[in-house]
Each structure stands twice: as C-alpha cells, then as structure tokens.
Coordinates of C-alpha atoms and ligand atoms in Angstrom, one line a residue:
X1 CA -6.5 -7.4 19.6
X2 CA -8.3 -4.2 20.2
X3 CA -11.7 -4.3 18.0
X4 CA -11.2 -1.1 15.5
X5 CA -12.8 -1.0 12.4
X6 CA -9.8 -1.7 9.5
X7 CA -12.3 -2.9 6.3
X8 CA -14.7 -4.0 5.3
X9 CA -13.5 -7.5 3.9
X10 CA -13.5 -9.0 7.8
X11 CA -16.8 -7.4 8.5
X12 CA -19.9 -10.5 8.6
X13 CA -23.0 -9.2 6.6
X14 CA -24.6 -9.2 10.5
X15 CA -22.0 -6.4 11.8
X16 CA -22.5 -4.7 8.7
X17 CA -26.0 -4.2 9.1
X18 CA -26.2 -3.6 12.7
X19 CA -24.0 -0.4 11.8
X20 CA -26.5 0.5 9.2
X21 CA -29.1 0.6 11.3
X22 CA -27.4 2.4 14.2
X23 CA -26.4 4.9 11.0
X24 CA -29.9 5.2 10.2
X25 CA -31.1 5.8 14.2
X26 CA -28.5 8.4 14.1
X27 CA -29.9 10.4 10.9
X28 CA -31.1 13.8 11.8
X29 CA -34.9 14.8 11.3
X30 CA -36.4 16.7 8.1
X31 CA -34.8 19.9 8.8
X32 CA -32.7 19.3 12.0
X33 CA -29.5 19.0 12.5
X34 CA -28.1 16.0 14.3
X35 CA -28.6 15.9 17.1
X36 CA -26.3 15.7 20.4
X37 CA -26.1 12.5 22.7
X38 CA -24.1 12.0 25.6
X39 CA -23.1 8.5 24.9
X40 CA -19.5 8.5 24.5
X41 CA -19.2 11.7 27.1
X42 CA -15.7 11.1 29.3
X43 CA -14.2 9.3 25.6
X44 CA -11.5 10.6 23.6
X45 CA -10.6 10.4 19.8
X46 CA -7.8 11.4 17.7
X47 CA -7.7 12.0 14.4
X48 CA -4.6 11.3 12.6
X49 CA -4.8 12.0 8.7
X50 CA -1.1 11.5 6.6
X51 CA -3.4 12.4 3.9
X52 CA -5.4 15.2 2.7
X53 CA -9.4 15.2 3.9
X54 CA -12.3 17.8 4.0
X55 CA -15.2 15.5 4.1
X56 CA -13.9 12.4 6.2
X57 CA -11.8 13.8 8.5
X58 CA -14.9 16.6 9.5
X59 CA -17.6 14.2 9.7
X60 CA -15.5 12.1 11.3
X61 CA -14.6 14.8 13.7
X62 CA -18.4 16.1 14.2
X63 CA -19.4 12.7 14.6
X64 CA -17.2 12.5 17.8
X65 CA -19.0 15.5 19.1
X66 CA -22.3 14.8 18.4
X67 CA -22.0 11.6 20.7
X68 CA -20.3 13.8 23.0
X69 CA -16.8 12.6 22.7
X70 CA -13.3 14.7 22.5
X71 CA -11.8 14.8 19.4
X72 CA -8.0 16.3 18.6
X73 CA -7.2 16.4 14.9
X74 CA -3.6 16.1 13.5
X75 CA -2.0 16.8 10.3
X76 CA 1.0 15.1 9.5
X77 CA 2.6 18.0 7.6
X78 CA 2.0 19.7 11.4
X79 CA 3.4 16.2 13.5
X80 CA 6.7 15.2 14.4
X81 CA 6.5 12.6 11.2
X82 CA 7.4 15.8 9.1
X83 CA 11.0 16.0 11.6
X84 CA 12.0 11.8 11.2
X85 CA 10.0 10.6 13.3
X86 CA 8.6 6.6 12.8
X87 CA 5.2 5.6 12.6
X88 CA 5.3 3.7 15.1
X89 CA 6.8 5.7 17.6
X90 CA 3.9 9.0 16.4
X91 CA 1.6 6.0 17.3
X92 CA 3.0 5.2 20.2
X93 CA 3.6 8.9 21.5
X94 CA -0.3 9.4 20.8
X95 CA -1.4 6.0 22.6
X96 CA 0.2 6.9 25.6
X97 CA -1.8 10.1 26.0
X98 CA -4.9 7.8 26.7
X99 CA -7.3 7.8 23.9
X100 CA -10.1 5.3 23.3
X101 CA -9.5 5.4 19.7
X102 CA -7.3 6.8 16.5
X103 CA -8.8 7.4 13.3
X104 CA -5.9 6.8 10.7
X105 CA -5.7 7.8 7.2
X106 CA -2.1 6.7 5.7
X107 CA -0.8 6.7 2.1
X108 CA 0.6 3.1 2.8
X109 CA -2.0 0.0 2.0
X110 CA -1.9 -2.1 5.1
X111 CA -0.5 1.1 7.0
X112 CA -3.2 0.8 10.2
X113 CA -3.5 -2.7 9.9
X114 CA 0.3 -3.3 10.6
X115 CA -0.5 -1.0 13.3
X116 CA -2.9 -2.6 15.1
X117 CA -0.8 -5.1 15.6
X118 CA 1.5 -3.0 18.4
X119 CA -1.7 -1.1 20.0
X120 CA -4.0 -2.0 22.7
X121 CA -6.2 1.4 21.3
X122 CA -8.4 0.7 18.8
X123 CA -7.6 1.8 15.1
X124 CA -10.8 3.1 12.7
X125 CA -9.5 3.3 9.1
X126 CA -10.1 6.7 7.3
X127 CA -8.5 5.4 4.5
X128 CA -5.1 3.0 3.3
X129 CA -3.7 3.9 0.1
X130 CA -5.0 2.0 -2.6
X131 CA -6.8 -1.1 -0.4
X132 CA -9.5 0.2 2.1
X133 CA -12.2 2.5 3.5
X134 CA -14.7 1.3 5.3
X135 CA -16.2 3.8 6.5
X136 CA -17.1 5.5 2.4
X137 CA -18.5 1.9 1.7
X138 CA -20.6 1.9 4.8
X139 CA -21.9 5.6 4.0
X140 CA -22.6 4.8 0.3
X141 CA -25.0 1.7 1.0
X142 CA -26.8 3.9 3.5
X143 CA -27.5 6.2 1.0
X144 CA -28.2 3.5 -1.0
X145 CA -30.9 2.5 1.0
X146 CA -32.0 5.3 1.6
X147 CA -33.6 5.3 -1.8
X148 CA -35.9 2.3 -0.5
X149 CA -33.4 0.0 -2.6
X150 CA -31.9 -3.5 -1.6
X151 CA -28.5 -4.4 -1.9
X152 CA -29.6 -8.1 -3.3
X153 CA -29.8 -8.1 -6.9
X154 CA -29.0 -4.2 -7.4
X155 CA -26.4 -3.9 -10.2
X156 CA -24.2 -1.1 -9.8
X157 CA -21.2 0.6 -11.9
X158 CA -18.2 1.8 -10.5
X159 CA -16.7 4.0 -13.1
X160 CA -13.1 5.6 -12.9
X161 CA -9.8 5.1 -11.7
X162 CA -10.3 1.3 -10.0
X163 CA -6.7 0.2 -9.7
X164 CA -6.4 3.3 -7.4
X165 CA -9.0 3.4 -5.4
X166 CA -9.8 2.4 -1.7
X167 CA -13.6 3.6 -2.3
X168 CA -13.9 1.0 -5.6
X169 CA -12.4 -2.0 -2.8
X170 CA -14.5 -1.7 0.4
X171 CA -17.8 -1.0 -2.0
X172 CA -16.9 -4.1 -3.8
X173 CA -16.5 -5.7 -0.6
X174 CA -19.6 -4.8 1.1
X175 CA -22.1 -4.7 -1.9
X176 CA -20.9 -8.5 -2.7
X177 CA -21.6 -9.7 1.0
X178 CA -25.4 -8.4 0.0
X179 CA -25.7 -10.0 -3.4
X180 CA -25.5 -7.1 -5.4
X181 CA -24.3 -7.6 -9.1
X182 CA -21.1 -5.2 -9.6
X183 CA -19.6 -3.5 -12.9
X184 CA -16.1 -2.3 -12.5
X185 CA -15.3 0.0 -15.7
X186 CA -12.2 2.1 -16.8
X187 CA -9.7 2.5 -19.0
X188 CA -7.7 -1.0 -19.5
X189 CA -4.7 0.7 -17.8
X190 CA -6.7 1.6 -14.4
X191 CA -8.7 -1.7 -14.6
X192 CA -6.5 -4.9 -13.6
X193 CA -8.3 -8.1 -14.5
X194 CA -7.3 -9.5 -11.3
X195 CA -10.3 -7.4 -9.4
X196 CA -12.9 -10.0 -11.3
X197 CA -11.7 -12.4 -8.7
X198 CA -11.8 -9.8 -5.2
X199 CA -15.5 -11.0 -4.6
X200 CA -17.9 -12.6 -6.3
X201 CA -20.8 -10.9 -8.7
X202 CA -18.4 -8.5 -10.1
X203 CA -17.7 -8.1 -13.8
X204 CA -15.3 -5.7 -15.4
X205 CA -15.8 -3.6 -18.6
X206 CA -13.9 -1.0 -20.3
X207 CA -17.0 0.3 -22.0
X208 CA -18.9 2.8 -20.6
X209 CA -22.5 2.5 -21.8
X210 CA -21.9 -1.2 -21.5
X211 CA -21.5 -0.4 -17.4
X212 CA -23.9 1.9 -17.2
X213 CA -26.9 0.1 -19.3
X214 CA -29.8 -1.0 -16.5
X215 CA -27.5 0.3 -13.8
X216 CA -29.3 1.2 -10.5
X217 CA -26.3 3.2 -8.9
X218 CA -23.8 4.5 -11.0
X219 CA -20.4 5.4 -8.9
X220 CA -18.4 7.7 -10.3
X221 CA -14.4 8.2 -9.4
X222 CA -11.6 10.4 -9.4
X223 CA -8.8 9.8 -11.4
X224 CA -6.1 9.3 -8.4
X225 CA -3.7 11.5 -9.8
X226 CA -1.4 11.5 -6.4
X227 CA -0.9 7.5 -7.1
X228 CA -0.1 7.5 -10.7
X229 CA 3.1 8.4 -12.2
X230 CA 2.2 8.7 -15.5
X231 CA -1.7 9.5 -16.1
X232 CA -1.6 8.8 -20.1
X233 CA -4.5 10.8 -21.1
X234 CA -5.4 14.5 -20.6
X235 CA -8.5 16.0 -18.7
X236 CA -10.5 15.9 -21.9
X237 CA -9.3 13.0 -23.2
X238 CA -10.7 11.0 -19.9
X239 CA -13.7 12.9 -19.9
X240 CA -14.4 11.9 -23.5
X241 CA -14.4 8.5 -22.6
X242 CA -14.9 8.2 -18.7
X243 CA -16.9 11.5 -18.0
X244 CA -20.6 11.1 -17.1
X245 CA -23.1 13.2 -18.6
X246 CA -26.4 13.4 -18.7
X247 CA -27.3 11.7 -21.3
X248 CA -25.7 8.8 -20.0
X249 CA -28.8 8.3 -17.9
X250 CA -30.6 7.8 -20.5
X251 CA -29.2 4.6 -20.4
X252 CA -29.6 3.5 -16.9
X253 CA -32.9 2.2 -15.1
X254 CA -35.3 5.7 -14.8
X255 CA -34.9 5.6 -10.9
X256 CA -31.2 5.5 -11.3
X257 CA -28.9 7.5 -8.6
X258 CA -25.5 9.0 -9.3
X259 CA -23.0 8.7 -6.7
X260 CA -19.5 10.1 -6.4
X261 CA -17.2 9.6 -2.9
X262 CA -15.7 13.4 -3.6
X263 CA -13.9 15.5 -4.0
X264 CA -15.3 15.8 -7.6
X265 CA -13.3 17.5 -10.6
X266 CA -15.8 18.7 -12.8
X267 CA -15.2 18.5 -16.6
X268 CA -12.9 15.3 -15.6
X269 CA -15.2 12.1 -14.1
X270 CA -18.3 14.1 -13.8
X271 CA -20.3 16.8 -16.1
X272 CA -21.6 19.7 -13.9
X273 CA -24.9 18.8 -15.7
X274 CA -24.5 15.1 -13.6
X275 CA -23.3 16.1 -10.9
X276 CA -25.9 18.8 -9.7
X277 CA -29.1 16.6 -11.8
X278 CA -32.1 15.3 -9.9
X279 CA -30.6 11.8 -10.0
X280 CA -27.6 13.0 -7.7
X281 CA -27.3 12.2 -4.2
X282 CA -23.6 13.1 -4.0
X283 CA -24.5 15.3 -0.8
X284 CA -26.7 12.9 0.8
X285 CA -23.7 10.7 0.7
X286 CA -21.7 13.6 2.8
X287 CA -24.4 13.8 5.3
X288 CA -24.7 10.1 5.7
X289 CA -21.0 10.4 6.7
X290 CA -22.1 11.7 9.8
X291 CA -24.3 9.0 10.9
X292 CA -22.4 6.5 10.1
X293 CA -19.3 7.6 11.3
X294 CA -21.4 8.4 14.6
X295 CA -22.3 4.5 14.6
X296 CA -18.6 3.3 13.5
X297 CA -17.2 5.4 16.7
X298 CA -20.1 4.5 19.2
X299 CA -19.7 0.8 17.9
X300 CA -15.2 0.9 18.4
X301 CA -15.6 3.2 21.9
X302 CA -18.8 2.2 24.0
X303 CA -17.2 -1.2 24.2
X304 CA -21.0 -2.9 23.4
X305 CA -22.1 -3.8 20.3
X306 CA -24.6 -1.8 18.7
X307 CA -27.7 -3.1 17.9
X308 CA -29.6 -1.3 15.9
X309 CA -33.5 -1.4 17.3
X310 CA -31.9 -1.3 21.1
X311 CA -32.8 2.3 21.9
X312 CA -30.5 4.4 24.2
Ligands
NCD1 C1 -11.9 9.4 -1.3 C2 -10.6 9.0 -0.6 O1 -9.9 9.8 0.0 O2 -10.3 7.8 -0.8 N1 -12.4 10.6 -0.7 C3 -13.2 10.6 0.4 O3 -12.8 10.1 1.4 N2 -14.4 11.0 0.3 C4 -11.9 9.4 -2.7 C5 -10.9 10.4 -3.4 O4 -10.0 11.0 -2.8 O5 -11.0 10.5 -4.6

C-alpha cells in the first residue's frame, strides 16, 4: 500500500520523531521567512478539502511550495462531487492525472483510509470527521517542544468538545506514545467515558479547574457545532463553564502554555484575555504548520525516509 500519512495511532514513536526533527530543520530563522528548497521540484500535490480550511489547507499548500513542489487546490462545493459524482470515482479522476500525493480532508471518519485502499498515490490526512489529524497533533507537540518541554511526564488538558474532535484523538494518540499524562475535560454530554480506554495515561474530568490544576499545556477546543444536532447549551452558558480565562492560569504550573488548533470563537472556548495573553502560543502553532507539513510531504513524496540530522 502506498505510504501516506492517515494518523497518528499507526505511527511508531521513532517515525514520529524523525518528522519532528525534519519539522524543526525546516523552521525558518528569527525574522525570515521559510525558506525555499528544491527538494521535491518535478512533484505534484493536490489538495482536496470536502471541508472547510484557512489554516491547514494554506500551510499545507505553502508547504508544497516552499519544497518546491506543485500544488492544485480543490473545493468540493467547486468539484464534480457537488453534480453526483462518487468518491471514488473524484479519486480516481484525480489519480489518473499523475500526482505524487492527495491531501484529503472528508466529513466521513475513515473517509481516506477506505480510500487508500483503491490508490496506488499516496493519501496525507487533513482531517476525517470525528477520528483523525495527524498532521494538528504533529504541529502541536512541536510547539510543544518548542518551549524546551518533554513530552514524558508533561500533563496536559484538553478542554472542549472531545466526542467531536479529530484534534482531541491524534493529540491523545501521539502525546500517550511519549508518556505524557492526559486530562480530557467537557461537559458529560461531549465526554464519552469510552475515550479513558483510547491510550493509556489519560484521565477524563468534567471539572474544569480539576483539568487545568498543575497543567503544563492547556488545549482548548471548539464546540463542533457542524457535528452536533442539538448543542444543549448557549454561547454563554458553555463559556460559563468551559471558557478559559485568565484567571484560570492561575491554576496551572507558572510556565503554563495555552494552545488552541483554531479557528477560535472568542467569548465561546476562549476569553480574548486568554487567547492574546503572554502564555499563548496559538500562532506559533499556525506557523509550525508549515514545517511540519513541509516534513509530512517531503517524508510521503521523496520516497526516503527522513531523518532528521541527515542534512540535504
Ligand atoms: C481543526 C479541524 O478542522 O479539525 N481545525 C484545524 O485544522 N486547525 C479544529 C476545528 O475545526 O475546530
């Protein structure tokens, strides 16, 4: 089977930080841009999003550049899917115009995955409904470590909408392959007891200051309105409850980071006061899409596997 990049639940702790590393070579100096390689020049990507996207499907598509790849984006509503077309046969009618990869965000959990199965090109998930997205995880524990942290023994909240969200999975998935101790929190309606059991280290709460006491990272959400039918609770409401603010991190160890995958409702998940603080490095997590995404494409197209000290 073609080597994409579906999730991170298949990805050894080894792969996973050799793509980390790679992300980290790829960072751009203090004050630079990135900067532009040739490495994947004569390559081809296409971008395939059934679902909206500012910051993936951009880095994403900058990252292609920057290793000097093509890149053609599509959006569904814009694609034969919106006149009956299959899946399979948009797949298909893409594959056969040669690229070396598709990047595939779908509504459907599984969606790229079943996929994969019928294509020789390789698949990079942007995202699959409720279950994965490898790429956010991979991003968040680069900025992670950016901080000079390790993943071992780090405890780290994930507040918000968790039944929902893809983000919540992979960063559950990848922080537990490092040892780090995970707090899943919510209201009891977006917080299935069955997630205790996804990895191990992870705990679940439905208090907040509970989650966020000692906390080294605190993840914030958004409520995925698209997947609910039925939210239950207004804006206010939530944000009574669920909103950070800052005195919230108060609570938290004093070197504490605030995190959020975007796009962030303010006044919902997130006080304006938390999101913009000292403590956020909501941005750095955007820019780290780039590098990583630059590693995750250079790693699924080159056809080697990227090590991260081998210099190019
Ligand atoms: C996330 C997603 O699409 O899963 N956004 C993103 O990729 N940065 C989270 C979200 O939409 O809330």
């Amino acid at each position: 089977m073609a080597q994409g990049l579906l999730g991170i639940e298949a990805l050894s702790r080894e792969e996973i930080q050799a793509i980390l590393d790679r992300a980290k070579y790829f960072q751009p100096r203090e004050g630079q841009s990135f900067r532009k390689y040739d490495l994947l020049r004569d390559r081809m990507v296409v971008n395939l999003f059934f679902e909206t996207s500012t910051r993936t499907r951009t880095s994403f598509e900058i990252a292609a550049k920057r290793l000097g790849a093509d890149s053609v984006s599509i959006t569904a509503s814009a694609s034969s899917v919106s006149k009956g077309e299959s899946l399979v046969d948009t797949l298909n009618t893409l594959a056969a115009m040669r690229p070396n990869a598709i990047i595939m965000r779908h509504a459907a959990s599984g969606a790229p995955h079943f996929l994969q199965r019928y294509l020789e090109i390789p698949i990079i998930n942007a995202g699959d409904g409720t279950h994965e997205h490898p790429t956010q995880a991979l991003l968040d524990a680069r900025t992670i470590l950016d901080r000079g942290a390790k993943l071992e023994g780090l405890r780290v909240a994930i507040i918000g909408d968790i039944a929902h969200s893809r983000v919540a999975r992979s960063n559950v998935y990848l922080l537990s392959k490092f040892g780090a101790n995970i707090v899943l929190c919510g209201p009891a309606s977006l917080l299935p007891e069955a997630l205790k059991n996804i990895a191990s280290g992870v705990t679940l709460t439905t208090n907040m200051d509970e989650a966020i006491r000692d906390a080294d990272v605190i993840m914030m959400l958004r409520v995925q309105l698209e997947r609910q039918h039925e939210p239950g609770f207004s804006a206010s409401e939530y944000f009574q409850f669920y909103g950070l603010q800052l005195e919230h991190l108060k609570l938290a160890r004093p070197d504490a980071i605030v995190m959020h995958p975007g796009p962030i409702n303010r006044g919902r998940e997130i006080s304006s006061e938390a999101a913009d603080s000292q403590r956020s490095v909501i941005l750095n997590q955007v820019e780290n899409g780039i590098s990583v995404r630059m590693a995750v494409l250079e790693r699924v197209m080159s056809g080697k596997k990227t090590d991260g000290a081998t210099a190019y």
